[in-house]
């Protein structure tokens, strides 16, 4: 019963901060900053946390726009993660402004829970989710070493307590050919663009024979300089995704073979580089997810355990979820036909529905913190599930 009363108090606390949280979120939305350049957002977020009584460490993990806010001490240490990076040209078309404000709102409200039951609440600011996998770097540099559980809520088009996310690795490819007059002396040229086009064709053929949930996709970033010059150089960027790390490894070689074959056929020289940052698949802790779903439902959202779209991309939260029990639920802020990374989603991230999503996400997070901090046996269950699934 004590926990029900406490949950009512954290909800009231978040409602009382509605104005500040929505303002913070809208301010980040109208000042979009790309990965590792989220200087304003990190400053506003840490200032808010500091003014509300959390201890702040800025620039953790040698990343200037990463931070950690903490309150309390000892176990359990529950981390709520914030993202605040935007997308090139599209601004906050992934709604990370809402993630940031919900994490901050939940973190501050959780002070009540820590005062009552002990333990530690952490708000960890994780930059550059979209472009550089900030959490991958932070995980490698120990940001989650003393964390017992990690949670982050992403805006979407469904209320769901889990997310499916694939392992993912980037690939940069270049072909070096030989320039020549494309009409007068084509026989003297080596066509680097043709090598790239053949690579795409080979990948398209390969795609018929890969596992269902694997993905290979790419773009050409240099296809030549003029139509009357045989392209001496071509370049492309690709992403390879798979359900698990072993299959990603297998797929890597098959994809690479497509480029090697095209190099042989065209005579162009291949250079390639795999990405430094490898996204791990997301492990959903279902014990945590069920708690979160229950709390979402108590707020009047018909949250499901699994996203009915069964859509999947990749997220650097995957790497965190390999280290500590984690959830990455989604909160609906737009109709189902709206897709993330679109101008429509960017508008939704600044809409009334977006703000409502932010507040409900903050409340459900803070209520889940109550469940965890007040019930050591639930923490054990969360950890047991994590260990058994290893
Ligand atoms: Zn995104
Ligand atoms: Zn996102």
mmCIF file of N, CA and C and ligand atoms in Angstrom, residues 83 94-96 99 129-130 154 341, ligand 2:
data_model
loop_
_atom_site.group_PDB
_atom_site.id
_atom_site.type_symbol
_atom_site.label_atom_id
_atom_site.label_comp_id
_atom_site.label_asym_id
_atom_site.label_seq_id
_atom_site.Cartn_x
_atom_site.Cartn_y
_atom_site.Cartn_z
ATOM 1 N N UNK A 83 18.380 10.680 -24.217
ATOM 2 C CA UNK A 83 18.992 10.999 -25.514
ATOM 3 C C UNK A 83 18.518 12.398 -25.884
ATOM 4 N N UNK A 94 13.188 12.131 -34.532
ATOM 5 C CA UNK A 94 13.128 10.867 -33.783
ATOM 6 C C UNK A 94 12.601 11.142 -32.377
ATOM 7 N N UNK A 95 12.304 12.404 -32.091
ATOM 8 C CA UNK A 95 11.682 12.756 -30.807
ATOM 9 C C UNK A 95 12.583 12.621 -29.594
ATOM 10 N N UNK A 96 13.893 12.771 -29.776
ATOM 11 C CA UNK A 96 14.789 12.608 -28.628
ATOM 12 C C UNK A 96 14.624 13.743 -27.608
ATOM 13 N N UNK A 99 12.471 12.176 -25.136
ATOM 14 C CA UNK A 99 13.197 11.199 -24.304
ATOM 15 C C UNK A 99 13.923 11.941 -23.185
ATOM 16 N N UNK A 129 23.022 9.206 -30.261
ATOM 17 C CA UNK A 129 22.426 7.883 -30.534
ATOM 18 C C UNK A 129 22.345 7.631 -32.025
ATOM 19 N N UNK A 130 21.947 8.667 -32.772
ATOM 20 C CA UNK A 130 21.626 8.467 -34.190
ATOM 21 C C UNK A 130 22.838 8.165 -35.072
ATOM 22 N N UNK A 154 11.241 5.587 -25.621
ATOM 23 C CA UNK A 154 11.349 6.252 -26.921
ATOM 24 C C UNK A 154 9.952 6.573 -27.451
ATOM 25 N N UNK A 341 11.755 9.477 -38.206
ATOM 26 C CA UNK A 341 12.697 10.069 -39.157
ATOM 27 C C UNK A 341 11.966 10.683 -40.349
HETATM 28 ZN ZN1 LIG B 2 15.564 7.579 -31.713
#
